[in-house]
GROMACS .gro file of C-alpha atoms in nm:
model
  436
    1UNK     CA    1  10.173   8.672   9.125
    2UNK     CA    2  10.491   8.481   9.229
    3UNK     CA    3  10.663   8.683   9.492
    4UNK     CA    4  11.011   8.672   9.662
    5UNK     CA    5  11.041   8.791  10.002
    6UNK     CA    6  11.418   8.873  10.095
    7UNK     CA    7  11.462   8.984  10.451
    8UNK     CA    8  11.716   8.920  10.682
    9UNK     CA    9  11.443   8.826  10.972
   10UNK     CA   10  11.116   8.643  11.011
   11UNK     CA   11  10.951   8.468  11.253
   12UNK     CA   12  11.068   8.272  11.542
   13UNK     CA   13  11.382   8.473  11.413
   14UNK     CA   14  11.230   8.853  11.545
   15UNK     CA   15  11.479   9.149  11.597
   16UNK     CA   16  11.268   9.430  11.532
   17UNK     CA   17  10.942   9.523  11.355
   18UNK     CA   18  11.076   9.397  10.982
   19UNK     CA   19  10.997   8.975  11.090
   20UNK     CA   20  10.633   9.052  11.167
   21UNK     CA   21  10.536   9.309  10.911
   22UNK     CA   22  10.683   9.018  10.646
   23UNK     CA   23  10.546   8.750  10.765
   24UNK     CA   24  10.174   8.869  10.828
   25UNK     CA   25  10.241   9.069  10.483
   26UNK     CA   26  10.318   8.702  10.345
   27UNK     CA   27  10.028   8.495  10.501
   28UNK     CA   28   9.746   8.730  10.412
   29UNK     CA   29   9.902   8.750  10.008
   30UNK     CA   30   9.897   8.355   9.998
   31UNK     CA   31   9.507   8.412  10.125
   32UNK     CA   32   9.440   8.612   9.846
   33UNK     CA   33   9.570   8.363   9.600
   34UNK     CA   34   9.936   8.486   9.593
   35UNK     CA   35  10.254   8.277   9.553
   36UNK     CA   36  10.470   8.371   9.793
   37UNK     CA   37  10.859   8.280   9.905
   38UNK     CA   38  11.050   8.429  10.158
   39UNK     CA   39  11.446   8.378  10.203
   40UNK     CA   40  11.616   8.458  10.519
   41UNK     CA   41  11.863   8.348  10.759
   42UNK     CA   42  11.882   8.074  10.965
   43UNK     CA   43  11.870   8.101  11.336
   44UNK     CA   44  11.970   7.840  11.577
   45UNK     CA   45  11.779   7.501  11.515
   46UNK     CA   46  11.475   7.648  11.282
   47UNK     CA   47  11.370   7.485  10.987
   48UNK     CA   48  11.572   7.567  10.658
   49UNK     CA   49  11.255   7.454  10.440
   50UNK     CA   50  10.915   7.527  10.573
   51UNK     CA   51  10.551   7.561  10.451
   52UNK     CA   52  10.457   7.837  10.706
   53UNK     CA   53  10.099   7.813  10.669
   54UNK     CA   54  10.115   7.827  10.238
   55UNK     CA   55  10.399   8.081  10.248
   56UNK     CA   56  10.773   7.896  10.160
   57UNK     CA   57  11.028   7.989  10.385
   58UNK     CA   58  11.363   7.917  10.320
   59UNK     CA   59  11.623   7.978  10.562
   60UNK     CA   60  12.005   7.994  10.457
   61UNK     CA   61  12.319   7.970  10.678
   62UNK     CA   62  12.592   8.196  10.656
   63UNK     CA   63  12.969   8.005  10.515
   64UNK     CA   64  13.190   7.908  10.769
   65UNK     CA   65  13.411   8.166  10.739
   66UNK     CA   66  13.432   8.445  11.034
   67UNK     CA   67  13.383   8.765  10.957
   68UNK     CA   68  13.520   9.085  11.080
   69UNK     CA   69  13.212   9.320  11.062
   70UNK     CA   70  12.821   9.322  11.084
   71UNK     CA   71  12.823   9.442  10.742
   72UNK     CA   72  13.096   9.152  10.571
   73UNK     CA   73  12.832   8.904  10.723
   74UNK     CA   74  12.533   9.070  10.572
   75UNK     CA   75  12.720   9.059  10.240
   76UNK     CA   76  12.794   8.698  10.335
   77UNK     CA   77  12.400   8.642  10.376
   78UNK     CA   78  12.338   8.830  10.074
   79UNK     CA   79  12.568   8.571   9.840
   80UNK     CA   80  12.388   8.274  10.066
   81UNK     CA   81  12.020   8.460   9.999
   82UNK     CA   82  12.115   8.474   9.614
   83UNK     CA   83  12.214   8.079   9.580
   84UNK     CA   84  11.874   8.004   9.715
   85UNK     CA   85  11.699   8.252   9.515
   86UNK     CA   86  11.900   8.084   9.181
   87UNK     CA   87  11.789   7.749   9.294
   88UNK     CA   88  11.469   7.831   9.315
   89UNK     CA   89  11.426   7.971   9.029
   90UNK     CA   90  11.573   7.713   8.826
   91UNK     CA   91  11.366   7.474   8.958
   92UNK     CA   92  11.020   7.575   8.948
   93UNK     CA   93  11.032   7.902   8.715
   94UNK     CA   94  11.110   8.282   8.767
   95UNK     CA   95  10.942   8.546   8.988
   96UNK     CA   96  10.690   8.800   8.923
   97UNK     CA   97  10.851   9.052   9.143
   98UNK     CA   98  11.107   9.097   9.421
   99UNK     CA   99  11.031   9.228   9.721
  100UNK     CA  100  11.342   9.369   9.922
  101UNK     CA  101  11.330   9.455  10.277
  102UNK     CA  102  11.549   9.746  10.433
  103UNK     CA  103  11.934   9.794  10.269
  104UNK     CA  104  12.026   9.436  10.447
  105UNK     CA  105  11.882   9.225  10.156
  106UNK     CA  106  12.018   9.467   9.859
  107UNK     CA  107  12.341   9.331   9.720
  108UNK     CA  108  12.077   9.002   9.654
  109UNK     CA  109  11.807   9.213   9.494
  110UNK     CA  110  12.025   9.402   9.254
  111UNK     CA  111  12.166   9.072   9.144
  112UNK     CA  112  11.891   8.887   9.082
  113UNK     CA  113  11.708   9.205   8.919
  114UNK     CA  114  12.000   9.251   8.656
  115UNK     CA  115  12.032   8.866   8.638
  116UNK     CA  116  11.689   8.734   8.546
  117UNK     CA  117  11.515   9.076   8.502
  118UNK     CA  118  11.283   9.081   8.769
  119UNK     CA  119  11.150   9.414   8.894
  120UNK     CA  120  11.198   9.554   9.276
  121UNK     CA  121  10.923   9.667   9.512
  122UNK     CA  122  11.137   9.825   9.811
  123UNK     CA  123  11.041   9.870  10.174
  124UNK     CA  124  11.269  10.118  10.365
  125UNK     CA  125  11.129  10.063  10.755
  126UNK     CA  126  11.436  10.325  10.854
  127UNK     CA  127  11.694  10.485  10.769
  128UNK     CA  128  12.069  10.500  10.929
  129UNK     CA  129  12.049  10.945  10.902
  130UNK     CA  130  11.748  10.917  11.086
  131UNK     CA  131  11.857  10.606  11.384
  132UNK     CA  132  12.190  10.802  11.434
  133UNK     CA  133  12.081  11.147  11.373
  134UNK     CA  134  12.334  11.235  11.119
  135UNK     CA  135  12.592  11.027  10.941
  136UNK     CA  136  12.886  11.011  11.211
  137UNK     CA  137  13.166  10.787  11.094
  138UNK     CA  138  13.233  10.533  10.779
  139UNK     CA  139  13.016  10.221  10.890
  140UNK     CA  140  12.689  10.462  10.890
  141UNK     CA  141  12.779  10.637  10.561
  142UNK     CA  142  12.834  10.285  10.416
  143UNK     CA  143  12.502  10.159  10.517
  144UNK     CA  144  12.319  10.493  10.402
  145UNK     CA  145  12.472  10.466  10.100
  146UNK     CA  146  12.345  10.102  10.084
  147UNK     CA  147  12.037  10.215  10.148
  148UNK     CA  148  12.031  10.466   9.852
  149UNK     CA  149  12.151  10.199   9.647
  150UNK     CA  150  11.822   9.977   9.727
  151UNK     CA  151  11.622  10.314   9.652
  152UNK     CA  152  11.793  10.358   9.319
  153UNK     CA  153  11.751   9.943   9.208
  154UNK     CA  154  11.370   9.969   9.340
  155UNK     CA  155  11.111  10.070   9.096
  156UNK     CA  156  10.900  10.144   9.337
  157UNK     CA  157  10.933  10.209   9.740
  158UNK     CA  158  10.732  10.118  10.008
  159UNK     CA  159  10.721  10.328  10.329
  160UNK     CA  160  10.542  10.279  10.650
  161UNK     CA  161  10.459  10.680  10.734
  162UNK     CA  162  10.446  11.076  10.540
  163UNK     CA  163  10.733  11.082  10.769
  164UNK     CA  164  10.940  10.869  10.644
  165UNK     CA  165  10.871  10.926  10.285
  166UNK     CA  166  10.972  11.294  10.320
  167UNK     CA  167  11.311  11.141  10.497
  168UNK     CA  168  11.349  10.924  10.208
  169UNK     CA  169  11.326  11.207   9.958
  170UNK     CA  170  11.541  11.432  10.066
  171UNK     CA  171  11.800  11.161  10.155
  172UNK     CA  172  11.809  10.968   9.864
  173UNK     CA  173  11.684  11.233   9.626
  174UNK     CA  174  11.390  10.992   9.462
  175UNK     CA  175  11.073  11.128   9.263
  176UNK     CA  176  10.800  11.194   9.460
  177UNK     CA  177  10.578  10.936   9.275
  178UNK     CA  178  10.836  10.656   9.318
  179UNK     CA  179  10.752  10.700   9.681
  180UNK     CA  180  10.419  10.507   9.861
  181UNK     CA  181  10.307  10.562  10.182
  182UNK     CA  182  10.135  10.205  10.317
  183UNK     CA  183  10.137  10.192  10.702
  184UNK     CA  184  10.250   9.889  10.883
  185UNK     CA  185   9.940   9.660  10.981
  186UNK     CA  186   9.801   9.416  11.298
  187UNK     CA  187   9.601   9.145  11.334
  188UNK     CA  188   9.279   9.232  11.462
  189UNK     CA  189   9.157   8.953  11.651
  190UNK     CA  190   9.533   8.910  11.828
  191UNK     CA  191   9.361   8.993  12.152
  192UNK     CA  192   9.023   8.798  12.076
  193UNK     CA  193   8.968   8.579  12.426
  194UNK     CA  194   9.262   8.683  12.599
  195UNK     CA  195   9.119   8.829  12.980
  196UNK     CA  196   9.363   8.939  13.257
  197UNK     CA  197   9.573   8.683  13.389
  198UNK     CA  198   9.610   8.829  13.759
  199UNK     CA  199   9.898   8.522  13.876
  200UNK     CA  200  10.098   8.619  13.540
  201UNK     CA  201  10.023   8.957  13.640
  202UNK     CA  202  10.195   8.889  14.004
  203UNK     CA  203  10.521   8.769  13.848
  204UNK     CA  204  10.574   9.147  13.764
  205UNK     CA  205  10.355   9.372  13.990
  206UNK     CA  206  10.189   9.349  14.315
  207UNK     CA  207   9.782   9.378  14.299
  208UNK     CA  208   9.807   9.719  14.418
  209UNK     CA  209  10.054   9.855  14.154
  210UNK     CA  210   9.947  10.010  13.810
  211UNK     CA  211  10.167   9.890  13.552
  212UNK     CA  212  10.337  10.135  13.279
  213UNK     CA  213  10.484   9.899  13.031
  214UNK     CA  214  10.731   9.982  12.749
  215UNK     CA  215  10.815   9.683  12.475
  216UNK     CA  216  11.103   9.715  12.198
  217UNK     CA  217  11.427   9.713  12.141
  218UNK     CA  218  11.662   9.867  12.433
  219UNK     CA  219  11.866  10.096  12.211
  220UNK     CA  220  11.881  10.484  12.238
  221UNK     CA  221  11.617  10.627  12.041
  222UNK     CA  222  11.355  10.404  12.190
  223UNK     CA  223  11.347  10.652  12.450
  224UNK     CA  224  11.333  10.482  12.756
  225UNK     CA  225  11.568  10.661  12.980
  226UNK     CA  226  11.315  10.953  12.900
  227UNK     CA  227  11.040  10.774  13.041
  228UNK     CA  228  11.274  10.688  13.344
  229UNK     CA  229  11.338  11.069  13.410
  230UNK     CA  230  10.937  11.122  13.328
  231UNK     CA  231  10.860  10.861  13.632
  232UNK     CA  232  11.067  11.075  13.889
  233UNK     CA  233  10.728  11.316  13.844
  234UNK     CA  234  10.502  11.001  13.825
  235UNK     CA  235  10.597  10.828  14.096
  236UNK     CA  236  10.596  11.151  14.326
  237UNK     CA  237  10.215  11.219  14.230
  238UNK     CA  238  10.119  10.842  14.231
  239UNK     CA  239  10.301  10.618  14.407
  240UNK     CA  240  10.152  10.284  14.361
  241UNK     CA  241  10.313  10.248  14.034
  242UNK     CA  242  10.571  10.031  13.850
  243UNK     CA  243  10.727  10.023  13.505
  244UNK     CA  244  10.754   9.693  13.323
  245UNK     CA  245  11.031   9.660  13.033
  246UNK     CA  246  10.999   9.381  12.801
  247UNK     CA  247  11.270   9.355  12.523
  248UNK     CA  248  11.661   9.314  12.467
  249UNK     CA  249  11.946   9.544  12.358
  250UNK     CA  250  12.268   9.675  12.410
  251UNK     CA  251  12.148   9.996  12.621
  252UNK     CA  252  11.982   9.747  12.819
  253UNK     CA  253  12.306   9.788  13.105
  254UNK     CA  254  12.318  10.185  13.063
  255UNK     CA  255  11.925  10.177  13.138
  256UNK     CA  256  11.998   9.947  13.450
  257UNK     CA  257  12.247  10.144  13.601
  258UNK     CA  258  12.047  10.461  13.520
  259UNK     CA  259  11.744  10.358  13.697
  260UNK     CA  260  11.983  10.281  13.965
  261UNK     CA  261  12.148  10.632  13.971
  262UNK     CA  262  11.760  10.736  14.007
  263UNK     CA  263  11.737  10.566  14.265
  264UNK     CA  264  11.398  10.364  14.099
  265UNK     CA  265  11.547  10.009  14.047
  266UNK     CA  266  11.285   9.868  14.306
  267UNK     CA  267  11.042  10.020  14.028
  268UNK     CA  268  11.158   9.928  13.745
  269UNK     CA  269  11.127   9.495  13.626
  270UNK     CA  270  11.335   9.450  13.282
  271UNK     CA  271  11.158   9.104  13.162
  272UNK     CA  272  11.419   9.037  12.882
  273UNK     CA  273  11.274   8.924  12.574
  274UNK     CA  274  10.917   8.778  12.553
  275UNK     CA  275  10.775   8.600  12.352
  276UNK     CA  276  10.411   8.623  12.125
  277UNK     CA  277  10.237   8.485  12.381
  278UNK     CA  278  10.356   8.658  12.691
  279UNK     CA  279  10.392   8.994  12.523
  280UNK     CA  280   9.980   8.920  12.438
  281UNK     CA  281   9.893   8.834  12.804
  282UNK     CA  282  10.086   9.131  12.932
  283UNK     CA  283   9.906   9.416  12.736
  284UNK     CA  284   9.601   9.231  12.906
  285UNK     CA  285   9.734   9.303  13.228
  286UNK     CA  286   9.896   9.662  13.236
  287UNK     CA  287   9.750   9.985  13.270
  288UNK     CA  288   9.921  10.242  13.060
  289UNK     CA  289  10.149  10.124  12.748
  290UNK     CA  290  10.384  10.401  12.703
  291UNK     CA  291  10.611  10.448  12.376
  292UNK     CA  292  10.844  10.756  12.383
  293UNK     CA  293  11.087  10.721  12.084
  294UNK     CA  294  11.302  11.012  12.003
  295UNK     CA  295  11.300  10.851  11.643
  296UNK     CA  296  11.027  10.606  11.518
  297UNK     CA  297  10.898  10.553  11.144
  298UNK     CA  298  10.658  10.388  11.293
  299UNK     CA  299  10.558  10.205  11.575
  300UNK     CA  300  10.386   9.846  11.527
  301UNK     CA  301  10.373   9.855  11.925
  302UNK     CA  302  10.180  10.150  11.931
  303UNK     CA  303   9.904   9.952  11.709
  304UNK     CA  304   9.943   9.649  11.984
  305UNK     CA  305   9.880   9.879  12.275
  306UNK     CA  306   9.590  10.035  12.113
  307UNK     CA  307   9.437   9.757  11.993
  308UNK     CA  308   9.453   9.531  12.324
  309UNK     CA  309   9.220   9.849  12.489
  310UNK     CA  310   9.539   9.972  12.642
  311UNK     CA  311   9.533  10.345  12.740
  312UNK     CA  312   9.854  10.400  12.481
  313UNK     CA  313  10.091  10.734  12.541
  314UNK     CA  314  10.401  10.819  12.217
  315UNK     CA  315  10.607  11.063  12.197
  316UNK     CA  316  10.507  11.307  11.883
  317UNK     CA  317  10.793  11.200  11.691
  318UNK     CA  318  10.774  11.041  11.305
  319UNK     CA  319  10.490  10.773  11.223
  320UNK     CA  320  10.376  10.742  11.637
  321UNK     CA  321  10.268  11.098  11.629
  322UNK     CA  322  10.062  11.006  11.268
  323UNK     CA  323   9.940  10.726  11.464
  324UNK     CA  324   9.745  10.900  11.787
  325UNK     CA  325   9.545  11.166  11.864
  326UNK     CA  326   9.605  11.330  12.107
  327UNK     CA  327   9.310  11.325  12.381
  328UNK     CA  328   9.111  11.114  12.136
  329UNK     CA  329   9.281  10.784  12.081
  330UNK     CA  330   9.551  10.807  12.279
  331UNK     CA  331   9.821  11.052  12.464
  332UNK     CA  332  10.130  11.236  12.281
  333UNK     CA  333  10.407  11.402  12.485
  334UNK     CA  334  10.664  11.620  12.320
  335UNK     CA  335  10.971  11.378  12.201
  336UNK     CA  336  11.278  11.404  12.438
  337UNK     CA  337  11.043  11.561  12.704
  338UNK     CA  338  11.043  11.429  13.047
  339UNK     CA  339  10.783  11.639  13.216
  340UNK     CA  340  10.526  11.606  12.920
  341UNK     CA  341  10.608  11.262  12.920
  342UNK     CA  342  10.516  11.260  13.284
  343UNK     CA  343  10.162  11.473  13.235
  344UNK     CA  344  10.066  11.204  12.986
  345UNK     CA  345  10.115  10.950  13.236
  346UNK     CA  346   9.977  11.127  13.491
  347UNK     CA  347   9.600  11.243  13.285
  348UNK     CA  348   9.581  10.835  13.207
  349UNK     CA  349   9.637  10.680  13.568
  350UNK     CA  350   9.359  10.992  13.758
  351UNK     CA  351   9.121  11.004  13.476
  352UNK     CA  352   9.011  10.686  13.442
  353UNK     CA  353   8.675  10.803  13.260
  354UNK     CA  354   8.903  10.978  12.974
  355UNK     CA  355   9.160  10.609  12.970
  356UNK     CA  356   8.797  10.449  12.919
  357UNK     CA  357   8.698  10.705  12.592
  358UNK     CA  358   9.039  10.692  12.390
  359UNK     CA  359   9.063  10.301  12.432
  360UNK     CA  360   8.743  10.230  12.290
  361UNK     CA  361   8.849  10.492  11.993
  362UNK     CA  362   9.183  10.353  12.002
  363UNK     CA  363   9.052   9.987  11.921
  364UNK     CA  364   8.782  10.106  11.644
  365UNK     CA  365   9.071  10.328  11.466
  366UNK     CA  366   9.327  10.015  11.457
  367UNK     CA  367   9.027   9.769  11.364
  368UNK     CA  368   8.945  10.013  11.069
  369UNK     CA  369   9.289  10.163  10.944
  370UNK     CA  370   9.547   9.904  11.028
  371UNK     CA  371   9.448   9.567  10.916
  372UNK     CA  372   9.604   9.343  10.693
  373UNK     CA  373   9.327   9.294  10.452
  374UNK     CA  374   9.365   9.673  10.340
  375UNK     CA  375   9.684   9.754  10.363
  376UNK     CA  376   9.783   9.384  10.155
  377UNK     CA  377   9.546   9.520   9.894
  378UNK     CA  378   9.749   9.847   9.868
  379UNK     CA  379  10.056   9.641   9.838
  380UNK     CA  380   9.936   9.485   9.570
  381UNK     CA  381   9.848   9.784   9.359
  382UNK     CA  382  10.197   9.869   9.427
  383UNK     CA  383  10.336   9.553   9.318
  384UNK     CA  384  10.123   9.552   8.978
  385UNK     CA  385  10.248   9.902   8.905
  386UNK     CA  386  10.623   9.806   8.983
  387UNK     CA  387  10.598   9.504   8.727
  388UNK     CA  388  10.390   9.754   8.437
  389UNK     CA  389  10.657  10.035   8.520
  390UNK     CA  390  10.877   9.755   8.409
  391UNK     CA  391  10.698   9.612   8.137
  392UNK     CA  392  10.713   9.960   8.007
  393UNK     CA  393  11.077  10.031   8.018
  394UNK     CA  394  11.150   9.732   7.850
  395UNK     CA  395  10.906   9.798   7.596
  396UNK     CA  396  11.025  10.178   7.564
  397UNK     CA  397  11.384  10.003   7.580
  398UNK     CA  398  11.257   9.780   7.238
  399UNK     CA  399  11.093  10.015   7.060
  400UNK     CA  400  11.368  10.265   7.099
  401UNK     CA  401  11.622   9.979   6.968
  402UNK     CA  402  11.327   9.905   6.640
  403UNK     CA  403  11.340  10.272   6.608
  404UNK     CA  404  11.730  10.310   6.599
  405UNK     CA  405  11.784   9.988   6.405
  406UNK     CA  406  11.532  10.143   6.100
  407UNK     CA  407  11.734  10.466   6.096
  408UNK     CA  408  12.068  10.281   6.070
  409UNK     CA  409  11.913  10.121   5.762
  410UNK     CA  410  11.742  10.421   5.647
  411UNK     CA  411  12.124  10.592   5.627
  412UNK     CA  412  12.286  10.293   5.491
  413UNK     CA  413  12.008  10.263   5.191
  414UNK     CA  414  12.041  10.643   5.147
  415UNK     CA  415  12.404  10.596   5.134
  416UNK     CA  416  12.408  10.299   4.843
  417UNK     CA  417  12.169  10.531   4.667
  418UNK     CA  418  12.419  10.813   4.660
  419UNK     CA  419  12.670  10.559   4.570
  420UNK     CA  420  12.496  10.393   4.269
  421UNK     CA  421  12.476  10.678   4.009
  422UNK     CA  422  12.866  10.688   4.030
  423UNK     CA  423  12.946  10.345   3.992
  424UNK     CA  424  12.717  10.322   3.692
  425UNK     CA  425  12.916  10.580   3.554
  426UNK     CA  426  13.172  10.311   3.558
  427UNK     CA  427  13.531  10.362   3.696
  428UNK     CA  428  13.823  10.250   3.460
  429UNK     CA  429  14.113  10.016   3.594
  430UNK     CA  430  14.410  10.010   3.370
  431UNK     CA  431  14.153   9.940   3.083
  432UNK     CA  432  13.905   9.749   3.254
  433UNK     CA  433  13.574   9.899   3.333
  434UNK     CA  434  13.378   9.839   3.661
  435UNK     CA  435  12.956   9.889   3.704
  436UNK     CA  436  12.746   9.879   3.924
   0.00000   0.00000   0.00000
């Protein structure tokens, strides 16, 4: 198949979890034998035309015109994504099959579905409801309503979690069999070689400290200032203990000055953003990984921490809590909950014997569920029943015009039938006769 990717990141350019999940989604289609192009935006000095291991990126700009919103320079991006897309297309043939990534790449989907008739495979990774708990103002009902709009143009939806499908259901009000659950995958030989680094490990921690290390974005429902509140038990019960915080945000000042109103800020190391490589070496060198969202679909870091032999604790909230089991694979806490937050902590750093058992079932369950190999194959499926569902319509949408076009002329000749045995009859004119 010849597939376009439109998503509004991808690698170097990484906000959230959307830029990996498309661009290992990408590589391993183009290993199966795949065609595969990806638009997206240009950050900063990257490459507007690269060959990204045999998938096509192409990277647009934004006009120079300011905007006055986030969402007027989506829509911007959107007309820029759609150029490229046209280009494309006219110069070395039409897509197979779109496939659009969260409500940002919409406006561009619709219009190159209704203008060259090429089917939509949708992934909704969140929603705006679920982020903001509720819709709360106009700028959140116009992105959920962008988001239904991308659920009603898709003929088929991806979604990374049961949780999320159910959201998705009885948000947007979409058949149950439009709906496909396909969890977000890893690559399982990212940690392959990589030992602890004890001098990278001294930038953050001294020898004697274990490490609890959160990675993500720093924004609300991440859940950090839970785990803050959770280390006032920690700390008291094991005191040779730090937290490491690895990501950017804008609740990254809040959590600062929080920390510091717990009086933990000689605790607490915020690393900023890290990249591949450093986030790699890090899970190599902490002790619990700890991911307590009060809202996740799913949680890619979850699958990092478990796969890098990382005792991993989540909150039991959306796709983390169908992720781990509890005492098997990993820890849960209750979502929101500071003291079982704390417990969580707590059974990983004194039972080391039990942090031993659920890492080695951790890494087998990510190995065996979460790879890219099976869950591209699923995708797949999905795509091939996205382009029959459309082959179908349009060939329900044909026969239906064959089948109203014969009964026009079945009425018509019915009608001249009727009509004949009068004008045979003859009709006289002032004299003159007229026949059929």
């Amino acid at each position: 198949m010849k597939i376009l990717m439109l998503t509004w990141e991808y690698p170097p350019n990484i906000v959230g979890g959307i830029a990996r999940v498309v661009h290992d989604l990408s590589k391993k289609l183009v290993e199966k034998g795949h065609e595969v192009h990806v638009i997206t935006y240009q950050e900063g000095n990257t490459k507007a035309e690269e060959n990204d291991e045999g998938v096509y990126v192409h990277r647009v700009k934004n006009y120079m015109i300011n905007t006055n919103s986030f969402t007027e320079w989506i829509m911007q991006l959107n007309f820029c994504m759609t150029e490229r897309a046209i280009s494309l297309i006219n110069t070395t043939g039409k897509f197979d099959l779109i496939h659009a990534h969260d409500w940002l790449t919409v406006y561009s989907a619709k219009a190159l579905k209704h203008g060259f008739d090429i089917p939509i495979t949708a992934t909704i990774h969140a929603t705006e409801n679920g982020r903001q708990k509720g819709i709360h103002n106009e700028l959140q009902r116009y992105i959920n309503d962008a988001e239904w709009l991308l659920s009603y143009e898709a003929q088929n939806i991806i979604c990374n979690s049961y949780f999320m499908k159910s959201e998705i259901q009885n948000l947007f009000k979409v058949p149950f069999d439009k709906v496909d659950v396909i969890p977000n995958g890893i690559n399982t030989k990212k940690f392959d070689g990589i030992e602890r680094d004890m001098e990278f490990r001294r930038n953050y921690a001294a020898d004697n400290e274990k490490i609890i290390f959160f990675a993500g974005r720093l924004v609300p429902e991440k859940g950090v200032q839970v785990l803050f509140d959770a280390f006032m038990k920690v700390k008291y019960h094991y005191n040779d203990v730090k937290i490491v915080i690895a990501g950017k945000g804008a609740f990254m000042d809040e959590l600062k000055q929080k920390a510091n109103d717990l009086g933990i800020s000689d605790k607490v190391y915020f690393t900023g953003l890290l990249n591949d490589k450093q986030i790699t070496k890090m899970y190599k060198c902490i002790d619990v990984a700890v991911f307590p969202s009060t809202y996740e679909p799913f949680g890619i870091v979850a699958l990092e921490g478990m796969l890098s032999g990382t005792p991993t604790v989540v909150s039991d909230t959306g796709g983390l809590n169908e992720i781990v089991k509890h005492g098997v694979d990993g820890m849960k806490s209750y979502a929101g909950n500071a003291n079982s937050l704390a417990d969580s902590i707590l059974e990983i750093l004194f039972n080391q014997e039990l942090a031993k058992q659920i890492s080695k079932s951790a890494i087998n369950k990510v190995k065996a569920n979460y790879n890219w190999d099976l869950i591209t194959d699923k995708t797949v499926k999905i795509y091939e029943k996205t382009i029959g569902d459309r082959a179908s319509v349009q060939e329900s949408s044909q026969e239906k015009i064959q089948e109203d076009l014969k009964e026009t002329v079945k009425r018509r000749s019915k009608k001249a039938k009727m009509a004949i045995p009068e004008r045979e009859k003859g009709v006289d004119f002032g004299g003159c006769n007229v026949y059929a």
